[in-house]
CSV table of C-alpha atoms in Angstrom, one decimal:
chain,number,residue,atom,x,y,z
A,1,UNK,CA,-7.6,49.5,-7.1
A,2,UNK,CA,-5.2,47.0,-8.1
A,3,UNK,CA,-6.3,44.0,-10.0
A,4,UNK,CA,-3.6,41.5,-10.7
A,5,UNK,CA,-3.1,38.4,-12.6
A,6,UNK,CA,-2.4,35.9,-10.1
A,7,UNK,CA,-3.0,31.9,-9.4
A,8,UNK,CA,-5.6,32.5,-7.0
A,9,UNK,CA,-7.4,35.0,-9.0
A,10,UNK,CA,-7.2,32.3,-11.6
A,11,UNK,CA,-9.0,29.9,-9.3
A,12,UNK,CA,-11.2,32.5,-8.3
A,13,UNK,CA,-12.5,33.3,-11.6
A,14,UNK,CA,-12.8,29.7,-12.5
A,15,UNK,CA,-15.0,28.6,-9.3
A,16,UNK,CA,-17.1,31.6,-9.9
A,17,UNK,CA,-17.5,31.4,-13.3
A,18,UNK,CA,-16.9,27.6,-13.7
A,19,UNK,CA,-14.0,27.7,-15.6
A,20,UNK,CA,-12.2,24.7,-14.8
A,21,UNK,CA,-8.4,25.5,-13.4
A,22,UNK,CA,-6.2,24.7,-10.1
A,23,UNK,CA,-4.5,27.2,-7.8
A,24,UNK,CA,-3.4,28.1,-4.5
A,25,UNK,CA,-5.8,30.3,-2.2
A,26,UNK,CA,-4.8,33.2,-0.3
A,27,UNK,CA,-7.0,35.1,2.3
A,28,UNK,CA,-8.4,38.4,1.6
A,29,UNK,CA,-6.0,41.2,3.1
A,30,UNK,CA,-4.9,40.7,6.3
A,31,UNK,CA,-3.5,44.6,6.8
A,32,UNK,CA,-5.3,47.6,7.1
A,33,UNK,CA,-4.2,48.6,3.3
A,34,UNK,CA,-5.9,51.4,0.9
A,35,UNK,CA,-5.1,48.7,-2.5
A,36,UNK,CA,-8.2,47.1,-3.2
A,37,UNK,CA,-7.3,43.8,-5.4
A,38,UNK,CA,-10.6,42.1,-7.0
A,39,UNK,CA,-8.8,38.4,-5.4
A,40,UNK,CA,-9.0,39.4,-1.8
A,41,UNK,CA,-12.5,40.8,-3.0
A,42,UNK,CA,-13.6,37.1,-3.9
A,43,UNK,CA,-12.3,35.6,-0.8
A,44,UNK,CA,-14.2,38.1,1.2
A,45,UNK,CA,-17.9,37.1,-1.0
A,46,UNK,CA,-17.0,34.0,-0.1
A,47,UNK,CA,-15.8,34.1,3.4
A,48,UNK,CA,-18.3,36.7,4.6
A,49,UNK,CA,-21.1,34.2,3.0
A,50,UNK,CA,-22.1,36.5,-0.2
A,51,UNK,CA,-22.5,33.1,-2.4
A,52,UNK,CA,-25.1,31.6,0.0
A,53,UNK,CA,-27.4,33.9,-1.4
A,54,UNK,CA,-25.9,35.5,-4.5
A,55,UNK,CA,-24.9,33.9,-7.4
A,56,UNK,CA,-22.0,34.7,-9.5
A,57,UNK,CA,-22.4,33.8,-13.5
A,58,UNK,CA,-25.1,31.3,-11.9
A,59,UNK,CA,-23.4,29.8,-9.3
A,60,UNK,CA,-24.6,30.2,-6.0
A,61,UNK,CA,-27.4,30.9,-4.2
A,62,UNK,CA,-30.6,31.8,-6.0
A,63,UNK,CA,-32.0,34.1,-2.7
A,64,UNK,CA,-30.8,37.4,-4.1
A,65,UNK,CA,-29.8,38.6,-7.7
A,66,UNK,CA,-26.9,37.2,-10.2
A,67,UNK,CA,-24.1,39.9,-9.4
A,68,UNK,CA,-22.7,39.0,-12.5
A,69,UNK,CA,-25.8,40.0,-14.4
A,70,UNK,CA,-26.6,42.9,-13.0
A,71,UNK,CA,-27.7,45.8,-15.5
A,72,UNK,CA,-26.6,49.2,-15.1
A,73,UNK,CA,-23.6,51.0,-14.4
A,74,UNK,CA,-21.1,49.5,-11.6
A,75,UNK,CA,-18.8,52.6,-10.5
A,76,UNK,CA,-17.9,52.4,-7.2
A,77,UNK,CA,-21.1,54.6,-6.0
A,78,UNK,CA,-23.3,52.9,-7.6
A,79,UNK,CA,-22.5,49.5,-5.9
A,80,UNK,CA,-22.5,51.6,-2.4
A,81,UNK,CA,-26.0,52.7,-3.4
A,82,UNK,CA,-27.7,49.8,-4.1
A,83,UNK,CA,-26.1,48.0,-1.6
A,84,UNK,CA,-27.2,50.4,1.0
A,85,UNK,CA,-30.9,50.2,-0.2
A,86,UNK,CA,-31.3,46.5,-0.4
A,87,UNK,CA,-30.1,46.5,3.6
A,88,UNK,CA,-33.6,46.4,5.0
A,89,UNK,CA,-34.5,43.2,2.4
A,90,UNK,CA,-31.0,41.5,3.6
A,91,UNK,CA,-31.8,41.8,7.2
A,92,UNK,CA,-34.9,40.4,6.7
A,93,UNK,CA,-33.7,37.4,4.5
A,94,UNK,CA,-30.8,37.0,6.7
A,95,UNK,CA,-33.2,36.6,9.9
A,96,UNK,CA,-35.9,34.3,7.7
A,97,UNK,CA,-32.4,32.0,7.7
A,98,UNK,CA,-30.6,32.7,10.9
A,99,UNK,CA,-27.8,33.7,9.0
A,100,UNK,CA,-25.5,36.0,10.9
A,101,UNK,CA,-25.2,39.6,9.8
A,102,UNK,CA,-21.5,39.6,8.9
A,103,UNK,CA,-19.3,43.0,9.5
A,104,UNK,CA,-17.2,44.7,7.0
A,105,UNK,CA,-13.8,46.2,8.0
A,106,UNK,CA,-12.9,48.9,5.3
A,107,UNK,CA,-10.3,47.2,3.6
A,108,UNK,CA,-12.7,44.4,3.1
A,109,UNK,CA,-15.2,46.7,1.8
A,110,UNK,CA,-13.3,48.1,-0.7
A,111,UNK,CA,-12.0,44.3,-1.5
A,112,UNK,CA,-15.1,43.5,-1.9
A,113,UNK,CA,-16.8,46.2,-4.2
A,114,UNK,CA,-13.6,45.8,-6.8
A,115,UNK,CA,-14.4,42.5,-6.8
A,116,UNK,CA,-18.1,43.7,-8.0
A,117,UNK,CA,-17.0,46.0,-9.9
A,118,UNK,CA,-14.7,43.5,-12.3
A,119,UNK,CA,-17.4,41.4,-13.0
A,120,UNK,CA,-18.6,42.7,-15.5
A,121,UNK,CA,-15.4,42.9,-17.3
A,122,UNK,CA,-15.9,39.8,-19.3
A,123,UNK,CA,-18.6,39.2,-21.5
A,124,UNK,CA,-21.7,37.4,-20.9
A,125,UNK,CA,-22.4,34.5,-23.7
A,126,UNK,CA,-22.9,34.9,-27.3
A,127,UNK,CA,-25.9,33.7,-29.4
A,128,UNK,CA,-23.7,31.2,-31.8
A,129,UNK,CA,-26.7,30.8,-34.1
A,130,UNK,CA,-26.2,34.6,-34.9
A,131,UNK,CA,-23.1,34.3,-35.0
A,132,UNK,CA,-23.2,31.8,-38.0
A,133,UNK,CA,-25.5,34.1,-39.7
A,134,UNK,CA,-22.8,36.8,-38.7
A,135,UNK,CA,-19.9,34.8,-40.5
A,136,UNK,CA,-21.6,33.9,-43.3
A,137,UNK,CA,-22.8,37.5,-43.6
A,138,UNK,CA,-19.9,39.6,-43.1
A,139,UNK,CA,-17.6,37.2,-45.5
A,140,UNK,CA,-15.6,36.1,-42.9
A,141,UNK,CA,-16.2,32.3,-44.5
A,142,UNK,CA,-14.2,33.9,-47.2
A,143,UNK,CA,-11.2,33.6,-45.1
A,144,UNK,CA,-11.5,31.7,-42.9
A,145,UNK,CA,-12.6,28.0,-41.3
A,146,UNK,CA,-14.6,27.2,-38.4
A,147,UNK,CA,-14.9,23.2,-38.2
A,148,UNK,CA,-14.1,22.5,-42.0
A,149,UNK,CA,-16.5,25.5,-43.3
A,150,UNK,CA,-14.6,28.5,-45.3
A,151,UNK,CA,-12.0,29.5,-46.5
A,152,UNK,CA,-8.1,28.9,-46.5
A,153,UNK,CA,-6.7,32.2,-46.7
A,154,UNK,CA,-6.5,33.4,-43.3
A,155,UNK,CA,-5.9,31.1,-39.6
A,156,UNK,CA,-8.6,28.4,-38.6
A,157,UNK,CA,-10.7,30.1,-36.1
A,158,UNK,CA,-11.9,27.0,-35.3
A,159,UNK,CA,-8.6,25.3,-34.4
A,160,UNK,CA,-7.9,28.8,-32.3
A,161,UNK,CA,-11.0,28.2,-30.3
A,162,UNK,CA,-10.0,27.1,-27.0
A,163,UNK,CA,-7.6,30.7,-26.5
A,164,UNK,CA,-10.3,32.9,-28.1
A,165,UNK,CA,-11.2,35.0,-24.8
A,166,UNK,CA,-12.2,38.5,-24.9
A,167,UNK,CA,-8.8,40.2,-24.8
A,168,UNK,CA,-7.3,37.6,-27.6
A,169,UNK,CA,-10.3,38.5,-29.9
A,170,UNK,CA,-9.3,42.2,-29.2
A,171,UNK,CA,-5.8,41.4,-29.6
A,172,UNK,CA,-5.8,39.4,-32.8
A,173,UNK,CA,-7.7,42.3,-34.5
A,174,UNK,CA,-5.3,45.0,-33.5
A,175,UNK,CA,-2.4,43.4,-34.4
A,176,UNK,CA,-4.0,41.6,-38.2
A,177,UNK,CA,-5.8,44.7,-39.1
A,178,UNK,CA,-3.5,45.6,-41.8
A,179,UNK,CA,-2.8,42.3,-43.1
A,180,UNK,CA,-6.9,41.4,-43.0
A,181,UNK,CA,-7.6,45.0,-45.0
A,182,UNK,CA,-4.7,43.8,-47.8
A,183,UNK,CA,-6.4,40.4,-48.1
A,184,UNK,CA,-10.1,41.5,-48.6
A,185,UNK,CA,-9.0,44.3,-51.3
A,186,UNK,CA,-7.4,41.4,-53.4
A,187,UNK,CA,-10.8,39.2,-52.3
A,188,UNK,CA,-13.3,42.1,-53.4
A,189,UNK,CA,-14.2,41.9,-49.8
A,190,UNK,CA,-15.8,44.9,-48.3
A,191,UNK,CA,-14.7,45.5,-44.9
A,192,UNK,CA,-17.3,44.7,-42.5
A,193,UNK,CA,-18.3,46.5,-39.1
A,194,UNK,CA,-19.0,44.7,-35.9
A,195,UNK,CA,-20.9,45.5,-32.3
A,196,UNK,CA,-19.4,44.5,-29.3
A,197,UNK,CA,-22.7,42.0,-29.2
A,198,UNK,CA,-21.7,41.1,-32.6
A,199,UNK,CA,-18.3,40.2,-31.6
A,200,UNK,CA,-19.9,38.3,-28.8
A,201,UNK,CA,-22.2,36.2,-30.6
A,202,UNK,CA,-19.2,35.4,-33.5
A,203,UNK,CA,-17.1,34.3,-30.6
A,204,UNK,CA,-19.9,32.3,-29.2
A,205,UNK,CA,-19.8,30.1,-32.8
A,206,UNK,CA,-16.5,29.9,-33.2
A,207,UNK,CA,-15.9,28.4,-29.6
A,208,UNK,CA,-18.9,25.9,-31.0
A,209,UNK,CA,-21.1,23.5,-27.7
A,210,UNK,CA,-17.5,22.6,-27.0
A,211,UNK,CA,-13.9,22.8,-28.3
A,212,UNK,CA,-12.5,19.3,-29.2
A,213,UNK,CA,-9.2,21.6,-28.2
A,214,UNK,CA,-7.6,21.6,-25.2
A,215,UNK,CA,-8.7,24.5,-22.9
A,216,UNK,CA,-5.8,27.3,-22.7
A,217,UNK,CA,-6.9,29.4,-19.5
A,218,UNK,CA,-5.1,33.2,-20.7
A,219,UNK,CA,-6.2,36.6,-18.9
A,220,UNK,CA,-9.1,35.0,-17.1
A,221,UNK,CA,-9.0,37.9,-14.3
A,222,UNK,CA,-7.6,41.4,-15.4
A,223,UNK,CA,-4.4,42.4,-16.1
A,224,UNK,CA,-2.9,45.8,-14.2
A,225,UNK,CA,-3.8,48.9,-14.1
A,226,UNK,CA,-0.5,50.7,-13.3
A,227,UNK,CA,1.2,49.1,-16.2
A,228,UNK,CA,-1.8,49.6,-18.7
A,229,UNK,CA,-1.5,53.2,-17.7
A,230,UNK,CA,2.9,52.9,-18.4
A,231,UNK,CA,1.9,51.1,-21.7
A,232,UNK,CA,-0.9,53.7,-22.7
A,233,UNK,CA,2.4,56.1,-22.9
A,234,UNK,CA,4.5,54.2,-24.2
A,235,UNK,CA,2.9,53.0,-26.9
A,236,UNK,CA,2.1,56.4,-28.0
A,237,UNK,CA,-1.5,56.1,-26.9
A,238,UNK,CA,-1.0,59.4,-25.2
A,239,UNK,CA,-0.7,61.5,-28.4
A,240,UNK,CA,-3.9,60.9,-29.6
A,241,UNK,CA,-6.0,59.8,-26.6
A,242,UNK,CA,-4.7,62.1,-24.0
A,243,UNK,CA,-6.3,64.9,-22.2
A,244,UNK,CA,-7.3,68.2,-23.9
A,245,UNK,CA,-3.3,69.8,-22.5
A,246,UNK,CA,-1.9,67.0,-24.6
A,247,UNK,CA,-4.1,68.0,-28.2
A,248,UNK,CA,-6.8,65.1,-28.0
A,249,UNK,CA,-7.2,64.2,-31.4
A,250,UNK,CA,-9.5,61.0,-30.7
A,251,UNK,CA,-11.7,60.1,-27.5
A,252,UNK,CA,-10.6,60.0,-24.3
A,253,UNK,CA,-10.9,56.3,-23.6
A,254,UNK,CA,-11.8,56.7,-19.7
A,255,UNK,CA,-14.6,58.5,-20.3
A,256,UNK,CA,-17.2,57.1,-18.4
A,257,UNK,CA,-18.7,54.3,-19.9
A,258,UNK,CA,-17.5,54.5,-22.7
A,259,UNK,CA,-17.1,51.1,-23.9
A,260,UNK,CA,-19.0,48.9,-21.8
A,261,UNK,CA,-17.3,45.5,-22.3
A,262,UNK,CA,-13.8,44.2,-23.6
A,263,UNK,CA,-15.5,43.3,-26.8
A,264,UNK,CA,-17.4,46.7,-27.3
A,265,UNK,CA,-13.8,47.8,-26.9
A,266,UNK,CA,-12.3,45.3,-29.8
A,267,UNK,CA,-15.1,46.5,-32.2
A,268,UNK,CA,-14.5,50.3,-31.8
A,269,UNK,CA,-10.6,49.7,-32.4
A,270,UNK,CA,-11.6,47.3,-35.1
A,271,UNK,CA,-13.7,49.6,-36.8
A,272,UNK,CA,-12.1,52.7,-36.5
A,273,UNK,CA,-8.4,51.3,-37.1
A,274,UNK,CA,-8.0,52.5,-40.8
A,275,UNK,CA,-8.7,55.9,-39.7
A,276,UNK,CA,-6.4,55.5,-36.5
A,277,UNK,CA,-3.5,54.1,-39.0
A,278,UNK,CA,-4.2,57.1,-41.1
A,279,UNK,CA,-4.0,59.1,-38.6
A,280,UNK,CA,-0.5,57.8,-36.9
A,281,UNK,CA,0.8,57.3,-40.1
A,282,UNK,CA,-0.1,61.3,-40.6
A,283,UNK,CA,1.2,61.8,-37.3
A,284,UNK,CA,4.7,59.9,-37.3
A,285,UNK,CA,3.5,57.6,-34.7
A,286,UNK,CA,4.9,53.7,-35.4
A,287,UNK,CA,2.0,51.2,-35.5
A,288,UNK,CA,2.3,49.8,-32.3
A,289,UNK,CA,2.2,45.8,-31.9
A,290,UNK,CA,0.9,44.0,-28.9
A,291,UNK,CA,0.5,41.1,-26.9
A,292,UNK,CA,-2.0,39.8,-25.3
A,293,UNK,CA,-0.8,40.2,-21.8
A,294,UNK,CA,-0.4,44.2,-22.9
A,295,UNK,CA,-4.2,43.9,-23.9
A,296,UNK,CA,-5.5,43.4,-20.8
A,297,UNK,CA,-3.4,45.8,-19.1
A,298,UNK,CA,-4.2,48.5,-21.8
A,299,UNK,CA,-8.1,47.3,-21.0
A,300,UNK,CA,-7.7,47.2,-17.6
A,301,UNK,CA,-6.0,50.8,-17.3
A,302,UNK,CA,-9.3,52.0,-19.3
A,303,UNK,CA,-11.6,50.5,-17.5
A,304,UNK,CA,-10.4,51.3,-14.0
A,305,UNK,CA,-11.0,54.6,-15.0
A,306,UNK,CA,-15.1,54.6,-14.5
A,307,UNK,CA,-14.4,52.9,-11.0
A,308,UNK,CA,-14.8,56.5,-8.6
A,309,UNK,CA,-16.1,58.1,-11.8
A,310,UNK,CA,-18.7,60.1,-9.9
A,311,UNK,CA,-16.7,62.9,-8.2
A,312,UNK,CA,-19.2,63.9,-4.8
A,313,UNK,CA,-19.7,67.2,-3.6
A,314,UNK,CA,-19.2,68.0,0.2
A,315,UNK,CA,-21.8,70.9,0.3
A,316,UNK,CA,-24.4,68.6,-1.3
A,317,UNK,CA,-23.2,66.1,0.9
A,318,UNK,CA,-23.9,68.0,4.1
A,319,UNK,CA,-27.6,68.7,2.7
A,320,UNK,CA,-28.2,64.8,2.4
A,321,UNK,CA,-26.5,63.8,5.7
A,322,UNK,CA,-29.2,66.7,6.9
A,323,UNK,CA,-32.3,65.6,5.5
A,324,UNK,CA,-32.0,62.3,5.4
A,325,UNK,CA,-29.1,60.8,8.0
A,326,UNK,CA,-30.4,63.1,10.9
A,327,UNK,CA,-33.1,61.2,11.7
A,328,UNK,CA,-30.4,58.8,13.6
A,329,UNK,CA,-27.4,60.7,13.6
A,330,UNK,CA,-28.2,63.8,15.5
A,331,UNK,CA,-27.6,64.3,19.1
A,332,UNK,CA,-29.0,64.2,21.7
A,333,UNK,CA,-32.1,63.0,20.3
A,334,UNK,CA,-30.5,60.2,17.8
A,335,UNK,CA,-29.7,57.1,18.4
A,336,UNK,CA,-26.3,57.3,16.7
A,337,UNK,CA,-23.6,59.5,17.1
A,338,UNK,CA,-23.7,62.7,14.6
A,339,UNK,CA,-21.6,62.2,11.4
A,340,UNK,CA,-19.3,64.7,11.2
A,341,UNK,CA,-18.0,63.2,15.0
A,342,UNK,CA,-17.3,59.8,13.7
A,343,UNK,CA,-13.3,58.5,13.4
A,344,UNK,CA,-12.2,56.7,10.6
A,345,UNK,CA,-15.0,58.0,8.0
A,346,UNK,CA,-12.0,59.2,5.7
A,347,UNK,CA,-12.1,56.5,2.5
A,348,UNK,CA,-14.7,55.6,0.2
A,349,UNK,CA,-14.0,52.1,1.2
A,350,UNK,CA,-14.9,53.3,5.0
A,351,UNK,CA,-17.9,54.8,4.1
A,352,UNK,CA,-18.9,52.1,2.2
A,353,UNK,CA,-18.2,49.6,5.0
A,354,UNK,CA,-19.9,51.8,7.8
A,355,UNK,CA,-22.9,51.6,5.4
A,356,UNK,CA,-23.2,48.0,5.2
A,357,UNK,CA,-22.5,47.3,9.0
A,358,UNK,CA,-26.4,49.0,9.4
A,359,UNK,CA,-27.5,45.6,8.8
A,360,UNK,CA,-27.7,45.7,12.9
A,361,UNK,CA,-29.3,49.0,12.7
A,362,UNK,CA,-33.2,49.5,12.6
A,363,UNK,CA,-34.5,52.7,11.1
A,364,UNK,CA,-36.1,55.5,12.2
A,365,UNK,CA,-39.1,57.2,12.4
A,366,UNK,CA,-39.0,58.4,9.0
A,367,UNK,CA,-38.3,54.8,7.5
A,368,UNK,CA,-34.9,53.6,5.7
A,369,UNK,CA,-34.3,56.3,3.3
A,370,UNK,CA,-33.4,55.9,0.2
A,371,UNK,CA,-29.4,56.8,-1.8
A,372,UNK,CA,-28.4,57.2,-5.3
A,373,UNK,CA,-24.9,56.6,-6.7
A,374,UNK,CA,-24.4,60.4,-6.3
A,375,UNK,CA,-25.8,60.7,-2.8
A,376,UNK,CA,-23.4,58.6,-1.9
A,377,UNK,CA,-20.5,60.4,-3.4
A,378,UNK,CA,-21.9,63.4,-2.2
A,379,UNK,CA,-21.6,62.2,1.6
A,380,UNK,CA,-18.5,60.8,1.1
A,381,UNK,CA,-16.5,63.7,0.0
A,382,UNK,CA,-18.7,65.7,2.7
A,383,UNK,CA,-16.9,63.1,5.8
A,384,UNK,CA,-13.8,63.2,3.9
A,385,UNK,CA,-13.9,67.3,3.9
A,386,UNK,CA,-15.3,67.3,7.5
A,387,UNK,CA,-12.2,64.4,8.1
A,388,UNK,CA,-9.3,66.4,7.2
A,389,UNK,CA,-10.9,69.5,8.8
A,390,UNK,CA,-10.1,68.2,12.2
């Protein structure tokens, strides 16, 4: 999966989340490539007519759920799942509105479910009443401003408003942890702790009904995975977040689920940073600096790691496709084709594509049955093992 920082992603983000910014538009993939980019994943929920019945942050269509506001887990199976058991309801909508059933391709479908997947990355709104209480609670007023109210001693939060996304939040208290711990011993400050809903709802006052700022669009879409991954190594990451061959001394950050948001993610690192400068200090390991752009990559490397965090099992697989796909999928007396005979079945992304192209199939005697996130893992490593067999 390859998210990347791009002008259309830009635009994408901003006409789906109504963040207001020009760019260029590309079409979703027009090869038959294995990369799965969350922009090519918006073009196809918009071209294949998603938005006419889905909204996105709450714009679009009010037929079907808020994607953007879906609860629950988002790995890659899980999408497959409930997409696959919603079918028989999006036929039926589809054919209330003479809409036509559109077809996947598998490069689409795996455009498609990054897409999904990412958009949960950023955080929904904050309560900003809370978040007074928050900064009057938690001293921050001690420090620092937000329109004309606190304290001189650190930056004007308030004046900062307009660039305070997510990964800047996350940034900024990284990189000023030290200096913010030296100021609040010579205040008498005790050092606070925050949530990531905490952080959320701060964020939310600070950023006020509306900046009198300009608007600086920054890391709107998320950064890349490949060089988050070079970064987590290079800034030494590695040494204390690696796996258990390289002497784990902390968590492993792609655990699964681990931090559900970017702003769950700032509060752990802000609340655990004296003991992670005690421990590099301990350790040899420079305090690493880093910029923003580095952030999101660092984020985006951590969070691509719960995308196919559900490993399937063929054997398991074979006992679902059994009980549950026979009905259709068994010859001679099915209607389909068995499985294990199909071509092309050899990617997640296939699978998942195969699935939603049912929307022209009716069910069975034995109704539409019903998947989980690990059913469908299950079945796809079985057609991947049966794939490679032959």
């Amino acid at each position: 999966m390859k998210p990347r920082s791009s002008c259309f992603a830009a635009f994408t983000w901003c006409a789906l989340a109504g963040v207001a910014l020009p760019g260029p538009l590309v079409a979703a993939q027009a090869g038959r490539t294995p990369a799965q980019t969350v922009e090519a994943g918006a073009r196809v929920f918009l071209d294949k007519g998603c938005n006419g019945c889905h909204a996105v942050n709450g714009l679009g269509g009010k037929v079907g759920p808020d994607l953007a506001r879906l609860r629950g887990r988002r790995s890659f199976y899980h999408l497959a799942a409930a997409l696959w058991n919603h079918i028989p309801q999006m036929r039926r909508e589809m054919g209330r509105r003479g809409v036509t059933q559109p077809r996947l391709a598998p490069w689409e479908a795996g455009d498609l479910m990054a897409f999904l997947y990412w958009l949960d990355y950023f955080d929904e709104p904050g309560d900003a009443r809370h978040g007074a209480r928050l900064f009057q609670d938690r001293q921050c007023v001690r420090c620092h401003q937000v329109r004309g109210r606190g304290g001189v001693i650190g930056p004007d939060l308030g004046v900062l408003a307009a660039s305070r996304t997510p990964i800047m939040i996350a940034t900024g208290m990284w990189n000023h942890a030290p200096e913010m711990a030296r100021a609040m011993r010579a205040q008498g400050v005790r050092r606070p702790t925050f949530t990531g809903t905490e952080l959320r709802d701060l964020l939310a006052y600070v950023k006020g009904v509306e900046s009198e700022m300009p608007s600086v669009s920054l890391f709107v879409v998320p950064g890349e995975v490949e060089r988050g991954r070079a970064l987590f190594e290079q800034k030494q990451c590695v040494r204390c977040h690696g796996g258990a061959a390289a002497g784990r001394v902390g968590p492993d950050l792609r655990a699964q689920r681990r931090y559900a948001s970017v702003l769950d993610f700032a509060a752990a690192m802000w609340n655990k940073g004296p003991a992670m400068v005690e421990e590099m200090r301990a350790r040899g390991v420079a305090i690493p600096k880093l910029e923003a752009g580095e952030m999101a990559d660092l984020v985006s490397y951590l969070y691509a790691g719960q995308y196919f965090a559900d490993a399937g099992d063929a054997a398991r697989g074979a006992q679902v496709v059994r009980e549950r796909c026979a009905g259709c999928h068994a010859e001679p007396q099915g209607a389909a084709p068995r499985l294990e005979t199909v071509r092309g079945l050899d990617s997640p992304a296939a699978v998942v594509a195969s699935l939603w192209n049912h929307l022209t199939a009716r069910p069975g005697s034995g109704g539409w049955p019903s998947l989980n996130a690990g059913d469908v893992a299950d079945v796809t490593a079985y057609l991947q093992s049966e794939s490679r067999a032959r």
